[in-house]
PDB file of C-alpha atoms and ligand atoms in Angstrom:
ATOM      1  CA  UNK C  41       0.000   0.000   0.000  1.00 45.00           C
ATOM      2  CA  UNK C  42       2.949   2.301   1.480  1.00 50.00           C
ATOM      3  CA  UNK C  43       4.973   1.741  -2.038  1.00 46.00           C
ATOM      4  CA  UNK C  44       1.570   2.037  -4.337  1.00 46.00           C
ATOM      5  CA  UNK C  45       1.303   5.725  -2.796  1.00 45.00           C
ATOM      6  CA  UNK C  46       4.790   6.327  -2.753  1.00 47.00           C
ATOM      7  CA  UNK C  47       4.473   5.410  -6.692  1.00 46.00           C
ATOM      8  CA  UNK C  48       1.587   8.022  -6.382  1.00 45.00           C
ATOM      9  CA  UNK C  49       3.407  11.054  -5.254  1.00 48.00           C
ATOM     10  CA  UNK C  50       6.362  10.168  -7.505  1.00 47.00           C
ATOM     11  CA  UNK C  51       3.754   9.981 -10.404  1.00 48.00           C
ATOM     12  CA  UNK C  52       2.238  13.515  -9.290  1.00 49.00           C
ATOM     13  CA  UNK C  53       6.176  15.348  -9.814  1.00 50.00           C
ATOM     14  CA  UNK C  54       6.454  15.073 -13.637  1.00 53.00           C
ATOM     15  CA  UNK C  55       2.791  17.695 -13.531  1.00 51.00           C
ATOM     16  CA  UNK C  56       5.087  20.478 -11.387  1.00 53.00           C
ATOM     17  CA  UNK C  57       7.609  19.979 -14.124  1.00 54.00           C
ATOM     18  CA  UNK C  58       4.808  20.430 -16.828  1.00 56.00           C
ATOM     19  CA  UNK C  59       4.130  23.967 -14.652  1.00 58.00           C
ATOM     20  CA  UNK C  60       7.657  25.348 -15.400  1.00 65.00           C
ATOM     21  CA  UNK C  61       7.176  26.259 -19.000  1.00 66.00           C
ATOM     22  CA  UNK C  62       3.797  28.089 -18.051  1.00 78.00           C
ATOM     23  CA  UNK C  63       5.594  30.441 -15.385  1.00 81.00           C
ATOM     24  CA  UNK C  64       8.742  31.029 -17.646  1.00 84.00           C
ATOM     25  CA  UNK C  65       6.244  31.713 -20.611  1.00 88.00           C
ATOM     26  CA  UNK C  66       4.305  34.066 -17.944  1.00 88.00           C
ATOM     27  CA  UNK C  67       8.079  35.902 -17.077  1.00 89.00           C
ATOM     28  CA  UNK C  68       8.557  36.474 -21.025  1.00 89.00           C
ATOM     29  CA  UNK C  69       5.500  37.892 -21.900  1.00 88.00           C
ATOM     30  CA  UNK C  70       5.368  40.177 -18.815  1.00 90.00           C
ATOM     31  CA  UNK C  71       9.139  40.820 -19.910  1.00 91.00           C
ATOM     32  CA  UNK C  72       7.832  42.082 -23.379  1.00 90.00           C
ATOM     33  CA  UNK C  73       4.990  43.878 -21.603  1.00 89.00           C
ATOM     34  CA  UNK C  74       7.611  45.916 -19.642  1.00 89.00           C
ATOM     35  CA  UNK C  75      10.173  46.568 -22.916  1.00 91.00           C
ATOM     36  CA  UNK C  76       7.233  48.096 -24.834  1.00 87.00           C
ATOM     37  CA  UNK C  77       6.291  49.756 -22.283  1.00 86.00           C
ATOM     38  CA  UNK C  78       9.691  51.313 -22.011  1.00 87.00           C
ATOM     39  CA  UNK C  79       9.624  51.763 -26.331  1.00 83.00           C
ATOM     40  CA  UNK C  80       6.497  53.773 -25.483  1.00 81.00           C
ATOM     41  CA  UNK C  81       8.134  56.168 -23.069  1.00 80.00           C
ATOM     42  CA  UNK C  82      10.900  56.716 -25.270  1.00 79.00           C
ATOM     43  CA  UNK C  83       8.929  57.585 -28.050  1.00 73.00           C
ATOM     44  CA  UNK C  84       7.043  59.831 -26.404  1.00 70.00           C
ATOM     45  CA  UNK C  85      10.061  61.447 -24.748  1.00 67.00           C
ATOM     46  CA  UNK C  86      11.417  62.105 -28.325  1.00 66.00           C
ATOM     47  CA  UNK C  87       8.022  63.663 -29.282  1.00 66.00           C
ATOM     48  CA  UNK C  88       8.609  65.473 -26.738  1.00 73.00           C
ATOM     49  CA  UNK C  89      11.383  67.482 -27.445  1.00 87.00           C
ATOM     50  CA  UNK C  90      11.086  70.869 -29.432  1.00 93.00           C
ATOM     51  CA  UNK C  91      11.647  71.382 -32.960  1.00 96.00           C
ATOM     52  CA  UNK C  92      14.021  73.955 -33.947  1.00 97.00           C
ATOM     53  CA  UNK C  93      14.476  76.350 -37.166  1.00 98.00           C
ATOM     54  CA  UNK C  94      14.808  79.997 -38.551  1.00 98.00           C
ATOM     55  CA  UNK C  95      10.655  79.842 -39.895  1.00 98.00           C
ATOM     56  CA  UNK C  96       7.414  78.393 -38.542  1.00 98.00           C
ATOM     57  CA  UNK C  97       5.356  78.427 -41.858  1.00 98.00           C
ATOM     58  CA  UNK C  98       1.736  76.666 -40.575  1.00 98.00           C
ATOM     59  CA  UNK C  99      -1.143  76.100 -43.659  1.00 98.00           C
ATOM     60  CA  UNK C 100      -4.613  76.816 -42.107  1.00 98.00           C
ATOM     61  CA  UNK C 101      -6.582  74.046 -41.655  1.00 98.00           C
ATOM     62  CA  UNK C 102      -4.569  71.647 -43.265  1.00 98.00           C
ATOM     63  CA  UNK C 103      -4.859  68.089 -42.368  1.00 98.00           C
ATOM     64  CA  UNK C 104      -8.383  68.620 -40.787  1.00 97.00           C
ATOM     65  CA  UNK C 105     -11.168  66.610 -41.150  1.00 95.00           C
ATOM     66  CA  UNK C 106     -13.593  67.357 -38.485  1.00 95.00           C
ATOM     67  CA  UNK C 107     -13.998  70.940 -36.561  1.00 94.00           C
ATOM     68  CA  UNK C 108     -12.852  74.044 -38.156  1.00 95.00           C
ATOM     69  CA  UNK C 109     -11.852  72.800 -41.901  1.00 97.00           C
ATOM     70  CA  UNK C 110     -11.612  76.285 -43.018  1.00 96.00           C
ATOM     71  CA  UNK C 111     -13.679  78.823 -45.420  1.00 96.00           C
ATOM     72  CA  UNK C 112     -15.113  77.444 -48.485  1.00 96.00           C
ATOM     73  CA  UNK C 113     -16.387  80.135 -51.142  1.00 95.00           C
ATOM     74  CA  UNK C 114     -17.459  79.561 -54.711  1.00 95.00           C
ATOM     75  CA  UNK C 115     -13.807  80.385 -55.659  1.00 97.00           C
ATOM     76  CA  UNK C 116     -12.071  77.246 -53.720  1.00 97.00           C
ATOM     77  CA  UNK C 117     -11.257  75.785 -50.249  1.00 98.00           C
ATOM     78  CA  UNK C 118      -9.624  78.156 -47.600  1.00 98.00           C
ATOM     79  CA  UNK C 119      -7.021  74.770 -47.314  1.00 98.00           C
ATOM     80  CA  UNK C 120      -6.297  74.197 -50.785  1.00 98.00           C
ATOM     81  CA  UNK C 121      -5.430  77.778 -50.856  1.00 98.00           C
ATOM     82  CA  UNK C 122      -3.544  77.635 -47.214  1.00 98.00           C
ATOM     83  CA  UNK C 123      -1.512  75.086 -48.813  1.00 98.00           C
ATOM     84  CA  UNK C 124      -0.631  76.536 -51.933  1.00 98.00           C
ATOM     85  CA  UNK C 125       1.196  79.520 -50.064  1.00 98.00           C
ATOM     86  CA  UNK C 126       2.670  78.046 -47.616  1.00 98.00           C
ATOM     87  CA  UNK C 127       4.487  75.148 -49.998  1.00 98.00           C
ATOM     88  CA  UNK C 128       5.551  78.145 -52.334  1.00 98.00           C
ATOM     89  CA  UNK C 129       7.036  80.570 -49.195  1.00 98.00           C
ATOM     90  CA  UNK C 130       8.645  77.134 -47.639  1.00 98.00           C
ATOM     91  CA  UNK C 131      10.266  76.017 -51.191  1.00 98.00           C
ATOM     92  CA  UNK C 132      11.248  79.354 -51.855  1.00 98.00           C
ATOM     93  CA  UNK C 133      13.138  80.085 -47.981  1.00 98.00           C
ATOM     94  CA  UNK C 134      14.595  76.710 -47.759  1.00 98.00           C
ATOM     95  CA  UNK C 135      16.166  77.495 -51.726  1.00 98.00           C
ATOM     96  CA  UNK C 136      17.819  80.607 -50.230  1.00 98.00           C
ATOM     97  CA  UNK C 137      19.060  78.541 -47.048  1.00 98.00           C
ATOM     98  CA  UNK C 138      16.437  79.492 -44.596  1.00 98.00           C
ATOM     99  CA  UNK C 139      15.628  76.095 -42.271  1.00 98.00           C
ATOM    100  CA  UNK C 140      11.598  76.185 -42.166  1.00 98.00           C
ATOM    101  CA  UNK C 141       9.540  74.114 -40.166  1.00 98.00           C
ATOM    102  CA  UNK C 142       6.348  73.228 -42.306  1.00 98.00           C
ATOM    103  CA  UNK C 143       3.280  72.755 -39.812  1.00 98.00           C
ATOM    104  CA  UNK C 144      -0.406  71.688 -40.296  1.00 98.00           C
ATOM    105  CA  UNK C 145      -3.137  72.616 -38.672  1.00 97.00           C
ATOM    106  CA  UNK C 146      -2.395  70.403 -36.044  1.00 95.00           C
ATOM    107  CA  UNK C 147       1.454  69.547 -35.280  1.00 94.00           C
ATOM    108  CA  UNK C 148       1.170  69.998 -31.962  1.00 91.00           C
ATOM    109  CA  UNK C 149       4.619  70.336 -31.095  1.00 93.00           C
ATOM    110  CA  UNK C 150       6.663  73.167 -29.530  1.00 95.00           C
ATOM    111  CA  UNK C 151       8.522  74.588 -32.253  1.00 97.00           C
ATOM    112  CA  UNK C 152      11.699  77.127 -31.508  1.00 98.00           C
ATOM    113  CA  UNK C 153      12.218  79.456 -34.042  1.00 98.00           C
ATOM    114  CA  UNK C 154      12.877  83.372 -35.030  1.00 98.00           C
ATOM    115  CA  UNK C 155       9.500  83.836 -36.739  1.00 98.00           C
ATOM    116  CA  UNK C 156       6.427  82.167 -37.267  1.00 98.00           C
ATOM    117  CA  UNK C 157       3.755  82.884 -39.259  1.00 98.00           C
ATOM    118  CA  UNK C 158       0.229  81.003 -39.934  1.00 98.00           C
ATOM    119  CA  UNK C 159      -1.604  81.367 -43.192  1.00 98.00           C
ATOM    120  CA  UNK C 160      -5.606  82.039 -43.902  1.00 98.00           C
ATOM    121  CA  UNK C 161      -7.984  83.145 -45.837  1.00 98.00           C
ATOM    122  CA  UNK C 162     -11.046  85.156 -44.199  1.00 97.00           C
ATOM    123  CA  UNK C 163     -14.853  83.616 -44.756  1.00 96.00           C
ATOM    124  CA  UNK C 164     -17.438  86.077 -43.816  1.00 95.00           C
ATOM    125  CA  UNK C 165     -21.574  85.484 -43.565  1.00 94.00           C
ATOM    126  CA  UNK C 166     -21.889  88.945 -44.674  1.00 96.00           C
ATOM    127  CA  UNK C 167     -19.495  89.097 -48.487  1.00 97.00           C
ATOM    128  CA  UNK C 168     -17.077  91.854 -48.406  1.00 97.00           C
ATOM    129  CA  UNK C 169     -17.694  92.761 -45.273  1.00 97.00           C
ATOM    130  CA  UNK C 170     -14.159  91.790 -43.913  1.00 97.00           C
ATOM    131  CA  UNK C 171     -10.821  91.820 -45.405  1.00 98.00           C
ATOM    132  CA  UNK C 172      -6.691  91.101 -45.301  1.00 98.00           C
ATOM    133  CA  UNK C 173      -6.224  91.282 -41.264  1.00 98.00           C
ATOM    134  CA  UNK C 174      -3.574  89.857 -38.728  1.00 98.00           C
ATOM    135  CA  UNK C 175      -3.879  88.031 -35.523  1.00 98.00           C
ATOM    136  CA  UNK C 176      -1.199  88.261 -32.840  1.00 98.00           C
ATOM    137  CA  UNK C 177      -1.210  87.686 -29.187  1.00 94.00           C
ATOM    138  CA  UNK C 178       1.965  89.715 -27.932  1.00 95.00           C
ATOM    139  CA  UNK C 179       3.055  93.177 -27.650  1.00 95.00           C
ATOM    140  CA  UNK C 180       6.817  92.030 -29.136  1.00 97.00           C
ATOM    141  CA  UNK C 181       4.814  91.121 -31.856  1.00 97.00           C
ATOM    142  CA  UNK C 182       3.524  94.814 -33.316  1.00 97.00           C
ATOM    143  CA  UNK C 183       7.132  95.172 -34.974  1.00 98.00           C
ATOM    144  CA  UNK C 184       6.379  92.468 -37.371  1.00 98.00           C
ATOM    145  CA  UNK C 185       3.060  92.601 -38.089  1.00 98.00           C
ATOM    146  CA  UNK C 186       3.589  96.238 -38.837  1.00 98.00           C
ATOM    147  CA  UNK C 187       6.223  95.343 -41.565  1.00 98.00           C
ATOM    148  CA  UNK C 188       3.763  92.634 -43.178  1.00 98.00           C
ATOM    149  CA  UNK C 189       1.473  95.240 -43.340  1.00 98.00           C
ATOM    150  CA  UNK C 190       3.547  97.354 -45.160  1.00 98.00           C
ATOM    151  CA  UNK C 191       4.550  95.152 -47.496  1.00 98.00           C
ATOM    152  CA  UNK C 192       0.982  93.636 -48.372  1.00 98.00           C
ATOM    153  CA  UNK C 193      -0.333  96.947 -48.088  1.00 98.00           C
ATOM    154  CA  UNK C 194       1.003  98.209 -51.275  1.00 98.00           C
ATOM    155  CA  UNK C 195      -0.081  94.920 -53.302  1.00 98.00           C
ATOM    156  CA  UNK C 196      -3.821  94.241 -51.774  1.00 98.00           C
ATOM    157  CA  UNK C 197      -6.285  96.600 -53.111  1.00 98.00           C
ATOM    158  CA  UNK C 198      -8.926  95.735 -50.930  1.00 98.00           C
ATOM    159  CA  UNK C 199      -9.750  96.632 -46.954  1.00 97.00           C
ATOM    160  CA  UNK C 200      -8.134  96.017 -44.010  1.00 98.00           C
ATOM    161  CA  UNK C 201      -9.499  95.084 -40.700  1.00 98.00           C
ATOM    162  CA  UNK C 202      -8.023  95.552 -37.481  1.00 97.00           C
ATOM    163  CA  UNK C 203      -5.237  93.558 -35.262  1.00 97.00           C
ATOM    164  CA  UNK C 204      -7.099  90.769 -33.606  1.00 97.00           C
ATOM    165  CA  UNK C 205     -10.535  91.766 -34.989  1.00 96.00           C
ATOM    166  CA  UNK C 206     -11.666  88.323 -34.519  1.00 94.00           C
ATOM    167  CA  UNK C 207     -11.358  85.965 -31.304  1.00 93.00           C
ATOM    168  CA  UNK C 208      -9.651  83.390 -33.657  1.00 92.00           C
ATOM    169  CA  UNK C 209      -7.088  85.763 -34.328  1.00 95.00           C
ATOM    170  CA  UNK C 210      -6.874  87.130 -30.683  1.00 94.00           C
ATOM    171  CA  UNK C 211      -6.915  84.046 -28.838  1.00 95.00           C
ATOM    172  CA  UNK C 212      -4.971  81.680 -32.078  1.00 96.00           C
ATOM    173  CA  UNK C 213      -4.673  77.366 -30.666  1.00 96.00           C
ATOM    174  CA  UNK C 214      -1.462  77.501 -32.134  1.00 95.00           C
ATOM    175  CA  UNK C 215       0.722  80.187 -30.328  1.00 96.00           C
ATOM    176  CA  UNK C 216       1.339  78.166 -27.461  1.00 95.00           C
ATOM    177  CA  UNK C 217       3.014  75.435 -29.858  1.00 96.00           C
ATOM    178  CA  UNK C 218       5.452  78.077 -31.314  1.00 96.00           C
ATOM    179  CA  UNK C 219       8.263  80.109 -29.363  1.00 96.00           C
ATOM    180  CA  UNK C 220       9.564  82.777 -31.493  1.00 97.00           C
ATOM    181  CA  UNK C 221      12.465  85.858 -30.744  1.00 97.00           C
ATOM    182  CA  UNK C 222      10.916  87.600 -33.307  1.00 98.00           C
ATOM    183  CA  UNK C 223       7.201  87.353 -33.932  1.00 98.00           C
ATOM    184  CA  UNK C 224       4.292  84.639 -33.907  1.00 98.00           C
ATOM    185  CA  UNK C 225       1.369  86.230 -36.521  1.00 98.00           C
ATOM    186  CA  UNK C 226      -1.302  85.054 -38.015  1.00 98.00           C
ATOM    187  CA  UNK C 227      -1.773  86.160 -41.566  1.00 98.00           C
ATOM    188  CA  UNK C 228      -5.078  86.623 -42.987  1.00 98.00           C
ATOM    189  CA  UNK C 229      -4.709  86.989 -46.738  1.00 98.00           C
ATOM    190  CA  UNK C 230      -8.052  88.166 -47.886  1.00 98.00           C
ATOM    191  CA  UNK C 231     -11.517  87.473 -47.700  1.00 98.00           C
ATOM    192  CA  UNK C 232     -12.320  84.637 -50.321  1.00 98.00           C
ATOM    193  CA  UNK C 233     -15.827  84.793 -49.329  1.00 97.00           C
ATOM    194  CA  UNK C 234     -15.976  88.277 -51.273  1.00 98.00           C
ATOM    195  CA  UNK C 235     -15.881  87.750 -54.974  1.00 98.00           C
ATOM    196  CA  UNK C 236     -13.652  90.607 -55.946  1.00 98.00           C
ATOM    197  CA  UNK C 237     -11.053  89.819 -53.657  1.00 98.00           C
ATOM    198  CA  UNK C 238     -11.380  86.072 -54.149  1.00 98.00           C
ATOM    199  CA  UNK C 239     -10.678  86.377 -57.497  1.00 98.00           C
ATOM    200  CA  UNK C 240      -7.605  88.679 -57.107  1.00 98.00           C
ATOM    201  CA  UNK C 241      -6.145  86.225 -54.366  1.00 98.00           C
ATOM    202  CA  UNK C 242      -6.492  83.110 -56.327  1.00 98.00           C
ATOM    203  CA  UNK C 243      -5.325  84.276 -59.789  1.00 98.00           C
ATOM    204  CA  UNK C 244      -2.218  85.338 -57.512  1.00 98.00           C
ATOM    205  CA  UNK C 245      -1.633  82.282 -55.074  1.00 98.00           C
ATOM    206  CA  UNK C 246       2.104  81.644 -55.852  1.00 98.00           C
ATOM    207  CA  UNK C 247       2.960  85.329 -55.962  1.00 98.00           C
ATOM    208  CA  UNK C 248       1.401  85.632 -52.259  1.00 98.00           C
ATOM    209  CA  UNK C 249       3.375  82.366 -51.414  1.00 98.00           C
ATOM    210  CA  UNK C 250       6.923  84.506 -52.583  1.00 98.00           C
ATOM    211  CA  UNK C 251       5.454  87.550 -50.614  1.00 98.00           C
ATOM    212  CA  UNK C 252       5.497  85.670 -47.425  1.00 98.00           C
ATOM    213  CA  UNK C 253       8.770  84.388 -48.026  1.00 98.00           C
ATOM    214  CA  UNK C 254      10.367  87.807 -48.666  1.00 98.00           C
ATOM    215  CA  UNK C 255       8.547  88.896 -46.133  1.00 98.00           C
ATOM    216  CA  UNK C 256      10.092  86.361 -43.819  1.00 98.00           C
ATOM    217  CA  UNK C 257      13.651  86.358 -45.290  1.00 98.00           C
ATOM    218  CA  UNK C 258      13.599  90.336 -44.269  1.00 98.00           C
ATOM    219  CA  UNK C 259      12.891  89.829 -40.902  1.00 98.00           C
ATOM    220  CA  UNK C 260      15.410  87.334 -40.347  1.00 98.00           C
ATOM    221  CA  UNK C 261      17.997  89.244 -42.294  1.00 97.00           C
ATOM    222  CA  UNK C 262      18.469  86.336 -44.873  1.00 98.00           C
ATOM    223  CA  UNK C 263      19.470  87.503 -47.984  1.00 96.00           C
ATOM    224  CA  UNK C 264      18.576  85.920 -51.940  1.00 95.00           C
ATOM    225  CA  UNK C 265      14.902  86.207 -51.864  1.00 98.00           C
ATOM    226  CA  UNK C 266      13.451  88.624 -54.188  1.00 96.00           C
ATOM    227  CA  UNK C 267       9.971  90.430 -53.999  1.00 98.00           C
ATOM    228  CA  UNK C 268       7.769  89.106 -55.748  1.00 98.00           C
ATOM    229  CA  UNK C 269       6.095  92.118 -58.590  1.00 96.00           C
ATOM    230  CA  UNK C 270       2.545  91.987 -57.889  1.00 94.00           C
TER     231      UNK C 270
HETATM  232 ZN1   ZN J 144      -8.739  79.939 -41.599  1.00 83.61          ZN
END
């Protein structure tokens, strides 16, 4: 009886050998658990860290596809538009050696640079009503925005409405992602809700594109970019 049990406990071991390779399966997948946890971090620490460049050069409303997606008018999409200045400014800059950080609507990441400037066109319920405008949210900023409107001033036939007329230009999402020793400005282009100025802004898309540049290239003192004849 004494050996027939005996034979029973001894038959019972091989089953808490069978166990092992459970636990040590348990230890490598918590193992993994902890390493991609770790990957995680580090990514995330790496997002982390600001970007740096001479030019912040943001199209409105690109990459959107829910909340504000921009103005639409019978003449084209605020973003298409957006878009097509920005990508003409940044091509131009970077050609004359200016670093630019290109930006969507929502990057999302702290940028360090000497100027940055966000691009949009102006829809309004009541056509014609607004115009060209600029949005900027500190007093270190008036320099700059002053000089834009000089410049765009003698090219854009049409009215101008005051600094920070609107709360989107007052109280713009994306300062806080952009630290600048120059300026941070939002540049309204135009209202492309109003027909006459719609029409004069699109026919002249890549010309406004080169404006911004030279517009940027003087503030940073970078020389080779030409002004663009309107
Ligand atoms: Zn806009």
């Amino acid at each position: 009886m004494h050996i027939l049990s005996d034979e029973g406990f001894s038959l019972s071991k091989p089953k808490t050998e069978q166990d092992k390779p459970n636990q040590s399966n348990l230890v490598t997948f918590l193992l993994i658990i902890i390493m991609i946890g770790l990957f995680v971090l580090l990514i995330d620490e790496y997002d982390k860290k600001p970007l740096q460049a001479d030019v912040y050069i943001q199209a409105g409303h690109e990459g959107r596809r829910v909340g504000n997606t921009g103005a639409v008018s019978s003449y084209g999409r605020e973003v298409d538009w957006t878009i097509r200045v920005a990508d003409e400014a940044t091509r131009i800059l970077r050609q004359a050696g200016v670093s630019v950080i290109r930006a969507p609507a929502d990057q999302k990441r702290e940028s360090v640079v000497r100027l940055a400037l966000s691009i949009h066109f102006d829809g309004a319920r009541r056509a014609c009503s607004t115009g060209a405008s600029i949005g900027l949210n500190n007093p270190s900023d008036k320099s700059a925005a002053r000089a834009w409107k000089r410049i765009y001033r003698e090219v854009f036939p049409f009215k101008w409405m005051p600094d920070n007329f609107s709360k989107n230009l007052k109280y713009y999402y994306n300062y806080r992602y952009t630290s600048t020793s120059d300026a941070e400005l939002v540049l309204e282009l135009g209202e492309m809700s109003c027909p006459e100025q719609a029409r004069w802004m699109k026919s002249r898309l890549k010309k406004l594109g080169a404006l911004v540049a030279y517009f940027a290239a003087q503030r940073i003192g970078a020389s080779g970019v030409e002004r663009p004849v309107f």
